[in-house]
Short mmCIF file of C-alpha atoms in Angstrom, two decimals:
data_model
loop_
_atom_site.label_atom_id
_atom_site.label_comp_id
_atom_site.label_asym_id
_atom_site.label_seq_id
_atom_site.Cartn_x
_atom_site.Cartn_y
_atom_site.Cartn_z
CA MET A 56 0.00 0.00 0.00
CA SER A 57 2.96 2.32 0.62
CA GLN A 58 3.72 2.19 -3.12
CA ILE A 59 0.58 4.22 -3.85
CA LEU A 60 1.62 6.95 -1.37
CA MET A 61 5.19 6.87 -2.67
CA GLN A 62 3.97 7.40 -6.22
CA LYS A 63 1.73 10.29 -5.14
CA ILE A 64 4.71 11.93 -3.41
CA ARG A 65 6.95 11.44 -6.44
CA ASP A 66 4.29 12.78 -8.81
CA LYS A 67 3.53 15.69 -6.46
CA GLU A 68 -0.08 14.57 -6.24
CA ALA A 69 0.09 14.03 -2.47
CA ILE A 70 -1.73 16.60 -0.33
CA ILE A 71 0.56 17.85 2.43
CA ALA A 72 -0.71 19.25 5.73
CA VAL A 73 1.42 21.45 7.99
CA VAL A 74 0.06 21.87 11.52
CA GLY A 75 1.44 24.94 13.26
CA LEU A 76 2.31 27.95 11.10
CA GLY A 77 4.96 29.58 13.26
CA TYR A 78 8.69 30.07 12.77
CA VAL A 79 9.08 26.42 11.70
CA GLY A 80 5.79 25.51 10.06
CA LEU A 81 5.21 28.54 7.84
CA PRO A 82 8.59 28.43 6.04
CA MET A 83 8.09 24.68 5.56
CA ALA A 84 4.58 25.14 4.18
CA ILE A 85 5.81 27.75 1.71
CA ALA A 86 8.77 25.59 0.64
CA ILE A 87 6.53 22.57 0.03
CA ALA A 88 4.02 24.70 -1.89
CA ASN A 89 6.83 26.16 -4.00
CA ALA A 90 7.92 22.59 -4.76
CA GLY A 91 4.56 22.01 -6.44
CA TYR A 92 2.41 20.34 -3.77
CA LYS A 93 -1.00 21.38 -2.54
CA VAL A 94 -0.47 22.35 1.10
CA LEU A 95 -3.05 22.61 3.87
CA GLY A 96 -1.79 24.94 6.60
CA ILE A 97 -3.50 24.61 9.97
CA ASP A 98 -3.09 26.89 12.97
CA ILE A 99 -5.30 27.49 16.00
CA SER A 100 -4.64 31.24 15.80
CA GLU A 101 -7.40 32.97 13.88
CA GLU A 102 -5.22 36.09 13.68
CA ARG A 103 -2.47 34.14 11.90
CA ILE A 104 -4.89 32.61 9.43
CA ASP A 105 -6.51 35.98 8.65
CA THR A 106 -3.11 37.61 8.20
CA LEU A 107 -1.89 34.92 5.81
CA ASN A 108 -5.10 35.02 3.78
CA LYS A 109 -4.46 38.74 3.26
CA GLY A 110 -1.03 37.90 1.87
CA ILE A 111 0.79 39.39 4.86
CA SER A 112 3.70 37.76 6.65
CA TYR A 113 4.10 37.86 10.44
CA ILE A 114 7.57 36.30 10.36
CA ILE A 115 10.54 38.56 9.73
CA ASP A 116 12.34 36.05 7.50
CA ILE A 117 9.39 35.76 5.11
CA GLU A 118 8.42 38.56 2.73
CA ASN A 119 4.82 39.34 1.87
CA GLU A 120 5.57 38.46 -1.74
CA GLU A 121 6.39 34.89 -0.70
CA ILE A 122 2.96 34.57 0.90
CA GLU A 123 1.15 36.18 -2.04
CA LYS A 124 2.84 33.77 -4.45
CA VAL A 125 1.30 30.65 -2.87
CA ILE A 126 -1.67 31.63 -0.72
CA ASN A 127 -4.97 30.23 -2.03
CA LYS A 128 -3.08 28.84 -5.00
CA MET A 129 -0.93 26.08 -3.55
CA LEU A 130 -1.20 26.94 0.16
CA PHE A 131 -4.61 26.92 1.82
CA THR A 132 -4.85 27.88 5.50
CA CYS A 133 -7.53 27.32 8.13
CA LYS A 134 -8.23 26.46 11.79
CA ASP A 135 -10.31 23.40 10.92
CA PHE A 136 -8.56 20.11 11.70
CA SER A 137 -11.15 18.17 9.71
CA VAL A 138 -9.17 18.99 6.54
CA LEU A 139 -6.68 16.38 7.76
CA SER A 140 -9.05 13.78 6.36
CA SER A 141 -7.85 14.70 2.88
CA ALA A 142 -4.13 14.86 3.75
CA ASP A 143 -1.64 12.23 2.60
CA VAL A 144 1.19 13.65 4.74
CA ILE A 145 0.87 15.53 8.03
CA ASN A 146 3.81 17.59 9.33
CA ILE A 147 3.51 18.55 13.01
CA CYS A 148 5.33 21.83 13.73
CA VAL A 149 3.94 22.99 17.07
CA PRO A 150 5.78 24.49 20.08
CA THR A 151 7.37 22.25 22.71
CA PRO A 152 8.24 24.66 25.56
CA LEU A 153 8.94 24.01 29.22
CA ASP A 154 6.18 24.21 31.81
CA GLN A 155 6.31 26.19 35.06
CA LEU A 156 8.19 23.34 36.73
CA GLU A 157 10.84 23.38 33.99
CA LYS A 158 9.62 20.06 32.59
CA PRO A 159 8.82 19.28 28.93
CA ASP A 160 5.44 20.57 27.86
CA VAL A 161 4.31 18.37 24.96
CA SER A 162 0.66 19.32 25.34
CA HIS A 163 0.58 20.99 21.91
CA VAL A 164 1.74 17.76 20.28
CA GLU A 165 -0.85 15.81 22.25
CA ASP A 166 -3.58 18.24 21.18
CA VAL A 167 -2.66 17.68 17.52
CA ILE A 168 -2.69 13.90 17.96
CA ASN A 169 -6.15 14.10 19.54
CA GLN A 170 -7.40 15.83 16.41
CA LEU A 171 -5.36 13.70 14.04
CA ILE A 172 -6.85 10.47 15.38
CA LYS A 173 -10.33 11.78 14.60
CA TYR A 174 -9.62 12.59 10.98
CA MET A 175 -6.56 10.76 9.65
CA ARG A 176 -7.14 8.12 7.05
CA ASN A 177 -5.35 4.91 6.18
CA GLU A 178 -1.91 5.25 4.53
CA THR A 179 -1.10 8.65 6.04
CA LEU A 180 2.52 9.69 6.66
CA ILE A 181 3.00 11.64 9.90
CA ILE A 182 6.21 13.62 10.41
CA LEU A 183 6.98 15.27 13.74
CA THR A 184 9.41 18.20 13.50
CA SER A 185 8.92 19.74 16.95
CA THR A 186 12.00 19.38 19.13
CA THR A 187 11.45 16.90 21.93
CA TYR A 188 12.97 14.10 23.99
CA PRO A 189 13.98 10.72 22.48
CA GLY A 190 10.98 8.42 22.40
CA THR A 191 8.32 11.07 21.81
CA THR A 192 7.35 10.00 18.30
CA GLU A 193 6.90 6.42 19.39
CA GLU A 194 5.24 7.08 22.74
CA LEU A 195 2.95 10.02 21.93
CA ILE A 196 2.15 9.36 18.30
CA ILE A 197 2.67 5.77 17.17
CA GLN A 198 1.45 4.03 20.32
CA ARG A 199 -1.63 6.24 20.62
CA ILE A 200 -2.63 5.81 16.99
CA GLU A 201 -2.14 2.04 17.14
CA GLU A 202 -4.14 1.79 20.36
CA GLU A 203 -7.04 4.00 19.29
CA THR A 204 -7.39 3.24 15.58
CA HIS A 205 -5.93 -0.26 15.33
CA TYR A 206 -3.78 0.94 12.44
CA LYS A 207 -0.30 -0.60 12.34
CA VAL A 208 2.73 1.60 11.75
CA GLY A 209 4.65 0.64 8.63
CA SER A 210 1.61 -0.79 6.87
CA ASP A 211 -1.54 1.22 7.70
CA PHE A 212 0.20 4.48 8.53
CA PHE A 213 3.76 5.77 8.54
CA ALA A 214 5.77 7.88 10.99
CA CYS A 215 9.00 9.89 10.85
CA PHE A 216 10.84 12.42 12.95
CA SER A 217 12.80 15.22 11.29
CA PRO A 218 13.98 17.92 13.71
CA GLU A 219 13.54 21.52 12.62
CA ARG A 220 16.64 23.53 11.90
CA ILE A 221 15.56 27.14 11.82
CA ASN A 222 18.00 29.99 12.41
CA PRO A 223 15.87 33.15 12.61
CA GLY A 224 17.50 36.12 10.93
CA SER A 225 19.92 34.03 8.87
CA VAL A 226 20.38 35.19 5.29
CA ASP A 227 22.44 32.14 4.35
CA PHE A 228 20.46 29.16 5.61
CA LYS A 229 16.77 28.64 4.95
CA THR A 230 14.41 25.65 4.93
CA THR A 231 15.47 24.60 1.45
CA ASN A 232 19.27 24.65 1.82
CA THR A 233 19.74 23.56 5.44
CA PRO A 234 20.68 19.84 5.64
CA ARG A 235 17.82 17.81 7.09
CA VAL A 236 18.09 14.81 9.43
CA ILE A 237 15.24 12.29 9.29
CA GLY A 238 14.47 8.98 10.97
CA GLY A 239 11.59 6.60 10.41
CA ALA A 240 9.70 4.02 12.49
CA THR A 241 10.37 1.47 9.72
CA SER A 242 12.42 1.44 6.54
CA ILE A 243 9.25 2.10 4.53
CA CYS A 244 8.42 5.11 6.73
CA LEU A 245 11.92 6.47 6.21
CA ASP A 246 11.78 5.99 2.44
CA LEU A 247 8.52 7.94 2.27
CA GLY A 248 9.85 10.77 4.46
CA VAL A 249 13.04 11.04 2.42
CA ALA A 250 11.04 11.03 -0.83
CA LEU A 251 8.97 14.01 0.32
CA TYR A 252 11.70 16.07 1.98
CA SER A 253 14.08 15.63 -0.94
CA LYS A 254 11.54 17.50 -3.08
CA PHE A 255 12.09 20.76 -1.19
CA THR A 256 15.35 20.30 0.73
CA GLU A 257 18.76 20.11 -0.94
CA PHE A 258 20.42 17.61 1.40
CA ILE A 259 18.82 14.81 3.44
CA PHE A 260 20.65 12.74 6.06
CA PRO A 261 18.65 9.59 6.89
CA VAL A 262 19.34 7.88 10.23
CA ARG A 263 18.43 4.42 11.43
CA SER A 264 15.81 5.22 14.02
CA LEU A 265 13.42 7.82 15.35
CA LYS A 266 15.40 8.14 18.57
CA VAL A 267 18.65 8.90 16.73
CA ALA A 268 16.92 11.73 14.88
CA GLU A 269 15.33 13.01 18.10
CA MET A 270 18.63 12.86 19.99
CA SER A 271 20.57 14.57 17.20
CA LYS A 272 18.63 17.79 17.70
CA LEU A 273 19.25 17.72 21.45
CA LEU A 274 22.96 17.18 20.84
CA GLU A 275 23.14 20.16 18.48
CA ASN A 276 21.63 22.56 20.95
CA SER A 277 23.14 21.07 24.12
CA PHE A 278 26.54 21.56 22.49
CA ARG A 279 25.81 25.24 21.91
CA PHE A 280 24.14 25.65 25.31
CA ILE A 281 27.13 24.29 27.23
CA ASN A 282 29.75 26.15 25.20
CA ILE A 283 27.97 29.51 25.30
CA THR A 284 27.49 29.13 29.03
CA MET A 285 31.16 28.26 29.47
CA ILE A 286 32.13 31.43 27.61
CA ASN A 287 29.70 33.43 29.77
CA GLU A 288 31.39 32.04 32.85
CA LEU A 289 34.79 32.94 31.38
CA ALA A 290 33.47 36.46 30.78
CA LEU A 291 32.61 36.78 34.47
CA ILE A 292 36.13 35.65 35.39
CA CYS A 293 37.64 38.13 32.92
CA ASP A 294 35.40 40.85 34.33
CA GLU A 295 36.85 40.39 37.79
CA MET A 296 40.42 40.10 36.47
CA ASN A 297 39.93 43.02 34.04
CA ILE A 298 40.96 40.91 31.06
CA ASN A 299 39.19 41.63 27.79
CA VAL A 300 37.37 38.37 27.04
CA TRP A 301 36.58 39.49 23.48
CA GLU A 302 40.29 39.84 22.72
CA VAL A 303 40.92 36.50 24.41
CA ILE A 304 38.40 34.82 22.09
CA GLU A 305 39.86 36.57 19.06
CA ALA A 306 43.34 35.37 19.98
CA ALA A 307 42.20 31.79 20.59
CA SER A 308 40.35 31.80 17.26
CA THR A 309 43.62 32.09 15.38
CA LYS A 310 44.22 28.40 16.14
CA PRO A 311 43.32 26.60 12.88
CA TYR A 312 42.19 23.36 14.56
CA GLY A 313 40.52 22.15 17.74
CA PHE A 314 38.82 25.45 18.63
CA MET A 315 35.42 26.92 17.79
CA PRO A 316 34.62 30.46 18.96
CA PHE A 317 31.55 31.16 21.08
CA PHE A 318 30.71 34.59 22.43
CA PRO A 319 29.40 35.83 25.79
CA GLY A 320 26.28 37.83 26.41
CA PRO A 321 23.61 38.63 29.00
CA GLY A 322 22.13 35.13 28.84
CA ILE A 323 20.84 32.56 26.37
CA GLY A 324 17.48 33.02 24.69
CA GLY A 325 15.40 31.67 21.86
CA HIS A 326 13.06 28.79 21.20
CA CYS A 327 15.75 26.08 21.23
CA ILE A 328 19.03 26.57 23.05
CA PRO A 329 17.78 27.30 26.59
CA VAL A 330 14.94 24.76 26.26
CA ASP A 331 16.09 21.69 24.32
CA PRO A 332 18.90 20.62 26.71
CA ILE A 333 16.35 20.53 29.53
CA TYR A 334 14.35 17.98 27.53
CA LEU A 335 17.46 15.79 27.49
CA LEU A 336 18.10 16.43 31.17
CA TRP A 337 14.53 15.42 32.02
CA LYS A 338 14.61 12.25 29.93
CA ALA A 339 18.02 11.19 31.26
CA LYS A 340 16.69 11.32 34.82
CA SER A 341 14.12 8.67 33.90
CA TYR A 342 17.12 6.41 33.26
CA ASN A 343 18.74 7.46 36.57
CA ILE A 344 21.43 9.38 34.69
CA ASP A 345 22.61 12.81 35.84
CA CYS A 346 23.50 15.22 33.02
CA ARG A 347 25.83 17.28 35.15
CA PHE A 348 27.20 19.46 32.35
CA ILE A 349 23.72 20.48 31.23
CA GLU A 350 22.49 21.01 34.79
CA LEU A 351 25.48 23.17 35.67
CA ALA A 352 25.17 25.11 32.40
CA ASP A 353 21.51 25.79 33.13
CA GLN A 354 22.32 27.07 36.62
CA THR A 355 25.13 29.26 35.31
CA ASN A 356 23.07 30.67 32.46
CA ARG A 357 20.29 31.67 34.84
CA LYS A 358 22.78 33.74 36.85
CA MET A 359 23.74 35.95 33.92
CA SER A 360 20.74 38.27 34.14
CA THR A 361 21.32 38.74 37.86
CA TYR A 362 25.00 39.46 37.22
CA ILE A 363 24.17 42.10 34.60
CA VAL A 364 21.76 43.84 37.00
CA LYS A 365 24.36 43.68 39.77
CA LYS A 366 26.88 45.41 37.50
CA VAL A 367 24.34 48.10 36.58
CA LEU A 368 23.73 48.76 40.28
CA GLU A 369 27.49 49.02 40.85
CA ILE A 370 27.81 51.46 37.96
CA LEU A 371 25.02 53.60 39.40
CA LYS A 372 26.62 53.54 42.83
CA THR A 373 29.96 54.65 41.41
CA ALA A 374 28.16 57.46 39.58
CA GLU A 375 26.41 58.37 42.88
CA VAL A 376 22.94 57.81 41.42
CA VAL A 377 20.41 56.09 43.66
CA PRO A 378 18.29 53.42 41.90
CA ILE A 379 14.97 55.18 42.51
CA ASP A 380 16.26 58.25 40.62
CA ALA A 381 18.04 56.27 37.91
CA ILE A 382 17.07 55.80 34.28
CA VAL A 383 18.44 52.74 32.50
CA TYR A 384 17.96 52.75 28.75
CA VAL A 385 17.97 49.18 27.43
CA ILE A 386 19.06 48.86 23.79
CA GLY A 387 17.75 45.74 22.05
CA ILE A 388 15.40 43.33 23.82
CA THR A 389 14.93 40.42 21.37
CA TYR A 390 16.83 37.22 22.10
CA LYS A 391 19.24 37.72 19.17
CA LYS A 392 20.09 40.48 16.76
CA ASP A 393 18.09 41.46 13.68
CA ILE A 394 14.94 39.47 14.51
CA ASP A 395 11.63 40.24 16.24
CA ASP A 396 11.56 37.17 18.52
CA LEU A 397 11.27 37.68 22.28
CA ARG A 398 11.07 34.03 23.31
CA GLU A 399 13.26 33.38 26.38
CA SER A 400 15.06 36.68 25.81
CA PRO A 401 17.38 37.53 28.73
CA ALA A 402 16.36 41.18 28.32
CA LEU A 403 12.97 40.41 29.83
CA GLU A 404 14.46 39.09 33.07
CA ILE A 405 17.00 41.92 33.19
CA MET A 406 14.28 44.56 32.78
CA GLN A 407 12.14 42.84 35.40
CA GLN A 408 14.99 42.83 37.92
CA LEU A 409 15.86 46.47 37.19
CA MET A 410 12.25 47.45 37.82
CA ASN A 411 12.24 45.39 41.02
CA ASN A 412 15.11 47.64 42.14
CA LYS A 413 12.88 50.71 41.55
CA ILE A 414 14.92 51.76 38.52
CA HIS A 415 13.13 53.59 35.72
CA VAL A 416 13.52 51.36 32.66
CA ARG A 417 13.21 52.56 29.09
CA TYR A 418 14.04 50.63 25.96
CA TYR A 419 14.66 50.89 22.26
CA ASP A 420 14.27 48.00 19.84
CA PRO A 421 13.51 48.56 16.14
CA TYR A 422 11.54 45.29 16.03
CA ILE A 423 9.41 45.58 19.20
CA ASP A 424 6.96 48.47 19.62
CA GLN A 425 5.74 47.61 23.12
CA ILE A 426 6.13 45.01 25.82
CA GLU A 427 4.57 44.13 29.16
CA ILE A 428 6.92 43.73 32.12
CA ALA A 429 5.52 42.97 35.58
CA GLY A 430 2.07 44.11 34.49
CA GLU A 431 3.38 47.42 33.15
CA ILE A 432 3.25 48.29 29.46
CA LEU A 433 6.50 49.79 28.17
CA TYR A 434 6.67 51.48 24.77
CA ALA A 435 9.78 51.69 22.65
CA GLN A 436 11.52 55.08 22.85
CA TYR A 437 13.02 57.01 19.98
CA LEU A 438 16.76 56.52 19.74
CA ASP A 439 17.93 60.11 19.62
CA GLU A 440 20.37 62.38 21.42
CA ASP A 441 17.87 63.49 24.06
CA SER A 442 16.73 60.00 25.07
CA ILE A 443 20.32 58.81 25.29
CA LYS A 444 21.49 61.83 27.31
CA GLU A 445 18.63 61.41 29.81
CA ALA A 446 19.75 57.90 30.74
CA ASP A 447 22.16 57.31 33.60
CA VAL A 448 23.17 54.02 32.01
CA VAL A 449 22.66 52.81 28.45
CA LEU A 450 22.55 49.02 28.62
CA ILE A 451 23.17 47.19 25.33
CA VAL A 452 21.52 43.77 25.53
CA THR A 453 20.94 42.92 21.85
CA GLU A 454 23.25 44.26 19.15
CA HIS A 455 20.91 44.90 16.21
CA SER A 456 22.89 45.78 13.06
CA CYS A 457 20.76 48.83 12.26
CA ILE A 458 21.51 50.66 15.53
CA ASN A 459 23.81 53.69 15.46
CA TYR A 460 26.30 52.86 18.22
CA ASP A 461 28.42 55.95 17.51
CA LEU A 462 25.35 58.04 18.38
CA ILE A 463 24.94 56.11 21.63
CA VAL A 464 28.58 56.46 22.65
CA ARG A 465 28.74 60.16 21.77
CA ASN A 466 25.71 61.05 23.88
CA GLY A 467 25.60 58.43 26.62
CA LYS A 468 26.92 59.05 30.12
CA ILE A 469 27.83 55.41 30.66
CA ILE A 470 27.36 52.57 28.20
CA TYR A 471 27.35 49.04 29.58
CA ASP A 472 27.88 46.86 26.52
CA THR A 473 27.11 43.17 27.07
CA ARG A 474 27.59 42.21 23.39
CA ASN A 475 30.72 44.09 22.30
CA ALA A 476 28.48 46.05 19.95
CA THR A 477 30.73 49.11 20.36
CA ARG A 478 33.84 47.31 19.13
CA GLY A 479 36.05 49.68 17.16
CA ILE A 480 34.76 52.72 19.06
CA GLU A 481 37.26 54.21 21.49
CA SER A 482 35.66 56.02 24.42
CA ASN A 483 36.09 56.20 28.18
CA ASN A 484 32.33 55.92 28.83
CA ILE A 485 32.11 52.28 27.61
CA ILE A 486 32.10 49.41 30.09
CA LEU A 487 32.26 45.94 28.54
CA LEU A 488 30.95 42.65 29.86
CA GLY A 489 34.07 40.56 30.14
CA GLY A 490 36.72 43.15 30.98
CA ASN A 491 37.39 46.58 29.53
CA ARG A 492 39.54 47.38 26.53
#
């Protein structure tokens, strides 16, 4: 029976559903539509669906023209899960955050499976792309479908896992040219997944099992998580020893082998790096294994925001400004530069702690017009001479490329730069995270 689905995929006659039209799902849906497939995009957000149907993008990496090219031609969007009854392939691209107890929250995946079981038909290929712990595809998807529908994986339906690799703001790597890992429940499942993904992705790397594919994503981000945290810790050491950590990294980077540069900052943010390693940590504990590196990295990373606030308070004290009279102007609040994503951004915790210390907090970010902190709505300020001069400390948290740092340095009393955004600018009013120049 899989031969019929395989032929439909090869002939581009298969109908492809993408559930979850966020940072992962929407680029995938567009890429599949551009490859010549009819795509059903499903999202529970009515606002997202309405926006897309107007040909407007809500993701910074996707232009309106890309939406207009496919919407209601090859890409059809809705909130109605019943359309899954006509889908040959279902890609699940929903969030997998942490809950309030810092444990994996797979409720969005479970919600999709509840709907999928109602409407899926025989011979459907299901591909999970949401980052999660090893065993999720088998435990939450395959077992539930087999128990509740009596379908058998590998014959009546097919299942794969292919972890998303999205780098928001990247101009070099997109859905179509980023190598894709994929694992299947059976060899037939894998063949079907590879057949589809090879139609819109340049390079596919098949692996032997679902768990290998699931673990590969956790390795990628745990590697970055641990190394960024190590560099953050080194920055704190350099701060106390007054050694310029940025120059240290530059010097070490001249080694042509055995070294990869990572850079410090006010903390780790985003939808993956601060979250995915905790999925691995949680799963390892079920096997009575302690992931000490990840646990220590998580503890260290969480201290960065507190350290930044501590340094701001020290700067104010040196300047003889009491916190209740102080204005701190935060520059950049997204979790990384040149994007509009606030998820897990360290700026949020830093601003919260500054406000807890009775400090007047203002901010500028070209991508974020307003934000709520501790129940208070803050609006982005204009970045001009007056707003900079009014601040007792200008705190650079995110180094957007479009910001005029010369303007900030010329007019700021004290600039606390946590990203080395002012590199190349010589001035006595700059204080760097990780030791001064």
